[in-house]
PDB file of C-alpha atoms in Angstrom:
ATOM      1  CA  MET D 308      79.149  88.686 133.313  1.00 46.00           C
ATOM      2  CA  ASP D 309      82.103  90.889 132.399  1.00 47.00           C
ATOM      3  CA  HIS D 310      84.121  92.427 135.176  1.00 49.00           C
ATOM      4  CA  PRO D 311      86.566  95.281 134.678  1.00 47.00           C
ATOM      5  CA  HIS D 312      89.417  93.300 136.218  1.00 48.00           C
ATOM      6  CA  ASN D 313      88.904  90.500 133.637  1.00 49.00           C
ATOM      7  CA  ASP D 314      89.165  92.839 130.639  1.00 48.00           C
ATOM      8  CA  PRO D 315      92.266  91.797 128.603  1.00 48.00           C
ATOM      9  CA  HIS D 316      92.541  95.371 127.224  1.00 48.00           C
ATOM     10  CA  PRO D 317      91.699  97.655 130.139  1.00 49.00           C
ATOM     11  CA  ALA D 318      93.019 100.800 128.396  1.00 50.00           C
ATOM     12  CA  THR D 319      90.545 100.380 125.507  1.00 49.00           C
ATOM     13  CA  THR D 320      87.464 102.556 125.762  1.00 50.00           C
ATOM     14  CA  ARG D 321      84.301 102.630 123.668  1.00 49.00           C
ATOM     15  CA  ALA D 322      85.532 105.813 121.970  1.00 51.00           C
ATOM     16  CA  ASP D 323      88.590 103.913 120.726  1.00 52.00           C
ATOM     17  CA  LEU D 324      86.558 101.165 119.048  1.00 52.00           C
ATOM     18  CA  PRO D 325      84.897 101.445 115.617  1.00 53.00           C
ATOM     19  CA  GLN D 326      81.307 102.508 115.981  1.00 54.00           C
ATOM     20  CA  ALA D 327      78.423 100.470 114.622  1.00 49.00           C
ATOM     21  CA  ASP D 328      77.173 103.449 112.589  1.00 51.00           C
ATOM     22  CA  GLU D 329      80.421 103.595 110.538  1.00 53.00           C
ATOM     23  CA  PRO D 330      79.823 102.034 107.098  1.00 58.00           C
ATOM     24  CA  ARG D 331      81.942  98.942 106.469  1.00 69.00           C
ATOM     25  CA  GLY D 332      84.530  99.186 103.707  1.00 72.00           C
ATOM     26  CA  ARG D 333      84.957 102.935 104.091  1.00 77.00           C
ATOM     27  CA  PRO D 334      88.122 104.390 105.562  1.00 78.00           C
ATOM     28  CA  PRO D 335      87.688 105.728 109.086  1.00 78.00           C
ATOM     29  CA  ASP D 336      87.645 109.435 109.852  1.00 81.00           C
ATOM     30  CA  PRO D 337      91.348 110.516 109.707  1.00 77.00           C
ATOM     31  CA  ASP D 338      91.007 112.377 113.005  1.00 81.00           C
ATOM     32  CA  ARG D 339      89.940 109.141 114.716  1.00 85.00           C
ATOM     33  CA  VAL D 340      92.802 107.001 113.372  1.00 90.00           C
ATOM     34  CA  ARG D 341      95.200 105.956 116.110  1.00 92.00           C
ATOM     35  CA  ALA D 342      98.446 107.904 116.152  1.00 90.00           C
ATOM     36  CA  ALA D 343     101.704 106.050 115.549  1.00 92.00           C
ATOM     37  CA  ASP D 344     105.075 106.928 117.040  1.00 93.00           C
ATOM     38  CA  HIS D 345     106.153 108.666 113.826  1.00 93.00           C
ATOM     39  CA  ASP D 346     103.003 110.839 113.990  1.00 93.00           C
ATOM     40  CA  ARG D 347     103.901 111.886 117.542  1.00 95.00           C
ATOM     41  CA  ASP D 348     107.530 112.486 116.504  1.00 94.00           C
ATOM     42  CA  ALA D 349     106.429 114.754 113.647  1.00 92.00           C
ATOM     43  CA  THR D 350     104.203 116.740 115.998  1.00 94.00           C
ATOM     44  CA  VAL D 351     107.005 117.069 118.572  1.00 95.00           C
ATOM     45  CA  GLN D 352     109.293 118.323 115.766  1.00 93.00           C
ATOM     46  CA  ARG D 353     106.673 120.844 114.647  1.00 93.00           C
ATOM     47  CA  LEU D 354     106.222 122.088 118.217  1.00 95.00           C
ATOM     48  CA  GLY D 355     109.986 122.443 118.580  1.00 94.00           C
ATOM     49  CA  ASP D 356     110.132 124.458 115.363  1.00 93.00           C
ATOM     50  CA  ALA D 357     107.338 126.704 116.647  1.00 93.00           C
ATOM     51  CA  LEU D 358     109.228 127.248 119.906  1.00 94.00           C
ATOM     52  CA  SER D 359     112.493 128.080 118.120  1.00 92.00           C
ATOM     53  CA  GLU D 360     110.716 130.487 115.740  1.00 93.00           C
ATOM     54  CA  GLY D 361     108.888 132.262 118.580  1.00 93.00           C
ATOM     55  CA  ALA D 362     105.370 131.087 117.782  1.00 93.00           C
ATOM     56  CA  LEU D 363     105.133 129.354 121.179  1.00 93.00           C
ATOM     57  CA  ASP D 364     106.498 130.364 124.552  1.00 95.00           C
ATOM     58  CA  THR D 365     108.216 127.793 126.761  1.00 96.00           C
ATOM     59  CA  ALA D 366     105.201 127.117 128.984  1.00 96.00           C
ATOM     60  CA  GLU D 367     102.843 126.575 126.019  1.00 95.00           C
ATOM     61  CA  HIS D 368     105.445 124.386 124.298  1.00 95.00           C
ATOM     62  CA  HIS D 369     105.762 122.166 127.400  1.00 96.00           C
ATOM     63  CA  ARG D 370     101.984 121.887 127.761  1.00 96.00           C
ATOM     64  CA  ARG D 371     101.511 120.897 124.117  1.00 95.00           C
ATOM     65  CA  LEU D 372     104.545 118.610 124.211  1.00 95.00           C
ATOM     66  CA  ASP D 373     103.075 116.644 127.120  1.00 95.00           C
ATOM     67  CA  GLN D 374      99.789 116.312 125.233  1.00 95.00           C
ATOM     68  CA  ALA D 375     101.568 115.233 122.043  1.00 94.00           C
ATOM     69  CA  LEU D 376     103.474 112.476 123.811  1.00 94.00           C
ATOM     70  CA  THR D 377     100.259 111.016 125.247  1.00 93.00           C
ATOM     71  CA  ALA D 378      97.972 111.621 122.234  1.00 92.00           C
ATOM     72  CA  THR D 379      95.904 108.668 121.102  1.00 93.00           C
ATOM     73  CA  THR D 380      94.602 109.796 117.701  1.00 93.00           C
ATOM     74  CA  ARG D 381      95.900 111.815 114.784  1.00 92.00           C
ATOM     75  CA  GLY D 382      93.114 114.303 115.453  1.00 93.00           C
ATOM     76  CA  ASP D 383      94.518 114.903 118.956  1.00 92.00           C
ATOM     77  CA  LEU D 384      97.895 115.672 117.368  1.00 94.00           C
ATOM     78  CA  HIS D 385      96.419 117.867 114.648  1.00 94.00           C
ATOM     79  CA  ARG D 386      94.629 120.036 117.223  1.00 94.00           C
ATOM     80  CA  LEU D 387      97.995 120.731 118.902  1.00 94.00           C
ATOM     81  CA  THR D 388      99.478 122.273 115.742  1.00 93.00           C
ATOM     82  CA  ALA D 389      96.439 123.599 113.841  1.00 93.00           C
ATOM     83  CA  ASP D 390      96.949 127.184 114.998  1.00 94.00           C
ATOM     84  CA  LEU D 391     100.703 127.314 114.310  1.00 92.00           C
ATOM     85  CA  PRO D 392     102.091 129.232 111.329  1.00 92.00           C
ATOM     86  CA  THR D 393     104.016 127.467 108.585  1.00 89.00           C
ATOM     87  CA  SER D 394     107.487 126.651 109.852  1.00 89.00           C
ATOM     88  CA  HIS D 395     110.374 128.137 107.891  1.00 91.00           C
ATOM     89  CA  THR D 396     112.676 125.607 109.532  1.00 90.00           C
ATOM     90  CA  ALA D 397     110.482 122.698 108.427  1.00 89.00           C
ATOM     91  CA  ARG D 398     110.278 124.085 104.894  1.00 92.00           C
ATOM     92  CA  ASP D 399     114.085 124.419 104.765  1.00 92.00           C
ATOM     93  CA  ARG D 400     114.484 120.905 106.186  1.00 91.00           C
ATOM     94  CA  ALA D 401     112.089 119.508 103.531  1.00 91.00           C
ATOM     95  CA  GLU D 402     113.948 121.338 100.746  1.00 94.00           C
ATOM     96  CA  THR D 403     117.265 119.966 101.981  1.00 95.00           C
ATOM     97  CA  ALA D 404     115.797 116.458 102.107  1.00 94.00           C
ATOM     98  CA  ARG D 405     114.444 116.875  98.553  1.00 95.00           C
ATOM     99  CA  ARG D 406     117.834 118.029  97.233  1.00 94.00           C
ATOM    100  CA  THR D 407     119.637 115.213  99.038  1.00 95.00           C
ATOM    101  CA  ALA D 408     117.209 112.626  97.642  1.00 95.00           C
ATOM    102  CA  ARG D 409     117.614 114.076  94.147  1.00 93.00           C
ATOM    103  CA  ALA D 410     121.424 113.980  94.402  1.00 91.00           C
ATOM    104  CA  HIS D 411     121.276 110.378  95.620  1.00 94.00           C
ATOM    105  CA  ALA D 412     118.958 109.417  92.748  1.00 93.00           C
ATOM    106  CA  ASP D 413     121.262 111.149  90.247  1.00 88.00           C
ATOM    107  CA  ARG D 414     124.292 109.275  91.636  1.00 89.00           C
ATOM    108  CA  ARG D 415     122.409 105.971  91.481  1.00 93.00           C
ATOM    109  CA  ALA D 416     121.352 106.697  87.873  1.00 91.00           C
ATOM    110  CA  TRP D 417     124.969 107.567  86.977  1.00 89.00           C
ATOM    111  CA  HIS D 418     126.205 104.262  88.392  1.00 92.00           C
ATOM    112  CA  ASP D 419     123.389 102.401  86.624  1.00 95.00           C
ATOM    113  CA  GLU D 420     124.355 103.981  83.283  1.00 94.00           C
ATOM    114  CA  TRP D 421     127.935 102.790  83.668  1.00 95.00           C
ATOM    115  CA  GLY D 422     126.582  99.349  84.530  1.00 96.00           C
ATOM    116  CA  TYR D 423     124.618  99.373  81.278  1.00 97.00           C
ATOM    117  CA  TRP D 424     127.780 100.466  79.467  1.00 97.00           C
ATOM    118  CA  GLY D 425     129.683  97.563  81.025  1.00 97.00           C
ATOM    119  CA  ALA D 426     126.978  95.085  80.031  1.00 97.00           C
ATOM    120  CA  GLY D 427     126.993  96.510  76.503  1.00 97.00           C
ATOM    121  CA  ALA D 428     130.782  96.189  76.409  1.00 97.00           C
ATOM    122  CA  ALA D 429     130.574  92.546  77.481  1.00 97.00           C
ATOM    123  CA  ILE D 430     127.935  91.721  74.851  1.00 97.00           C
ATOM    124  CA  MET D 431     129.719  93.536  72.031  1.00 97.00           C
ATOM    125  CA  THR D 432     133.063  91.993  72.993  1.00 97.00           C
ATOM    126  CA  ALA D 433     131.487  88.524  73.027  1.00 96.00           C
ATOM    127  CA  ILE D 434     130.042  89.132  69.551  1.00 96.00           C
ATOM    128  CA  TRP D 435     133.399  90.430  68.290  1.00 95.00           C
ATOM    129  CA  ALA D 436     135.285  87.460  69.814  1.00 95.00           C
ATOM    130  CA  ALA D 437     132.822  84.898  68.427  1.00 95.00           C
ATOM    131  CA  SER D 438     133.118  86.475  64.987  1.00 93.00           C
ATOM    132  CA  ALA D 439     136.925  86.516  65.189  1.00 93.00           C
ATOM    133  CA  LEU D 440     137.048  82.869  66.271  1.00 93.00           C
ATOM    134  CA  ARG D 441     134.668  81.886  63.465  1.00 93.00           C
ATOM    135  CA  THR D 442     136.792  83.618  60.788  1.00 91.00           C
ATOM    136  CA  GLY D 443     140.067  82.560  62.368  1.00 90.00           C
ATOM    137  CA  GLU D 444     141.591  86.052  62.513  1.00 90.00           C
ATOM    138  CA  TRP D 445     141.576  88.790  65.137  1.00 88.00           C
ATOM    139  CA  THR D 446     140.229  91.791  63.260  1.00 88.00           C
ATOM    140  CA  PHE D 447     139.832  95.404  64.335  1.00 92.00           C
ATOM    141  CA  TYR D 448     138.111  95.630  67.735  1.00 95.00           C
ATOM    142  CA  TRP D 449     134.987  97.352  66.411  1.00 95.00           C
ATOM    143  CA  PRO D 450     133.220  97.608  69.851  1.00 96.00           C
ATOM    144  CA  ALA D 451     135.712 100.380  70.669  1.00 96.00           C
ATOM    145  CA  VAL D 452     133.800 102.789  68.414  1.00 96.00           C
ATOM    146  CA  PRO D 453     130.281 102.507  69.924  1.00 96.00           C
ATOM    147  CA  LEU D 454     131.674 102.066  73.446  1.00 96.00           C
ATOM    148  CA  GLY D 455     133.886 105.129  73.023  1.00 96.00           C
ATOM    149  CA  ILE D 456     130.947 107.244  71.819  1.00 96.00           C
ATOM    150  CA  TRP D 457     128.737 105.935  74.624  1.00 96.00           C
ATOM    151  CA  ALA D 458     131.438 106.661  77.238  1.00 95.00           C
ATOM    152  CA  ALA D 459     131.945 110.166  75.806  1.00 95.00           C
ATOM    153  CA  VAL D 460     128.227 110.876  76.179  1.00 93.00           C
ATOM    154  CA  LEU D 461     128.247 109.643  79.803  1.00 92.00           C
ATOM    155  CA  ILE D 462     131.291 111.742  80.616  1.00 92.00           C
ATOM    156  CA  SER D 463     129.707 114.805  78.988  1.00 90.00           C
ATOM    157  CA  TYR D 464     126.722 114.443  81.341  1.00 85.00           C
ATOM    158  CA  ALA D 465     129.141 114.482  84.274  1.00 84.00           C
ATOM    159  CA  LEU D 466     130.974 117.557  82.988  1.00 88.00           C
ATOM    160  CA  TRP D 467     127.883 119.488  81.886  1.00 86.00           C
ATOM    161  CA  PRO D 468     124.920 118.315  83.990  1.00 77.00           C
ATOM    162  CA  SER D 469     121.371 119.219  83.015  1.00 73.00           C
ATOM    163  CA  HIS D 470     119.627 121.810  85.161  1.00 66.00           C
ATOM    164  CA  ASP D 471     116.158 121.194  83.753  1.00 59.00           C
ATOM    165  CA  ASP D 472     114.610 120.401  87.162  1.00 49.00           C
ATOM    166  CA  HIS D 473     115.251 123.837  88.692  1.00 47.00           C
TER     167      HIS D 473
END
């Protein structure tokens, strides 16, 4: 016989457990999925934006904030923000994050291109050196031509970047 004091998970209720009528293999209802800390953090941020933009007064913000910090499911969190207007602050924050990510990706691509150039320089120099050793004479360093053109192209991209993504 089960006793409440023997329950290893006393905070678990029947509502928290998957129901027998839910088909196996199907994803659960998103509103019934347990909320993670990042879900609560996002809701707290959204409530703060609503307070700063005047969509919530201080008392309503505190009430919803308390509920957000103790919410169990994503549905509980969604109900706290469903009636709020789109946040201009959040939109600006997302745009800034997108631009920052794009700039980081562009910098990484730029460094990668110079890495490819360096690898190409090593391969072409090895071919030139092997050829010179085979013939016994140090001829014109022909890799300078393709490497110079390649470097000029890379530098041109730095001086005149593409603005296609705007």
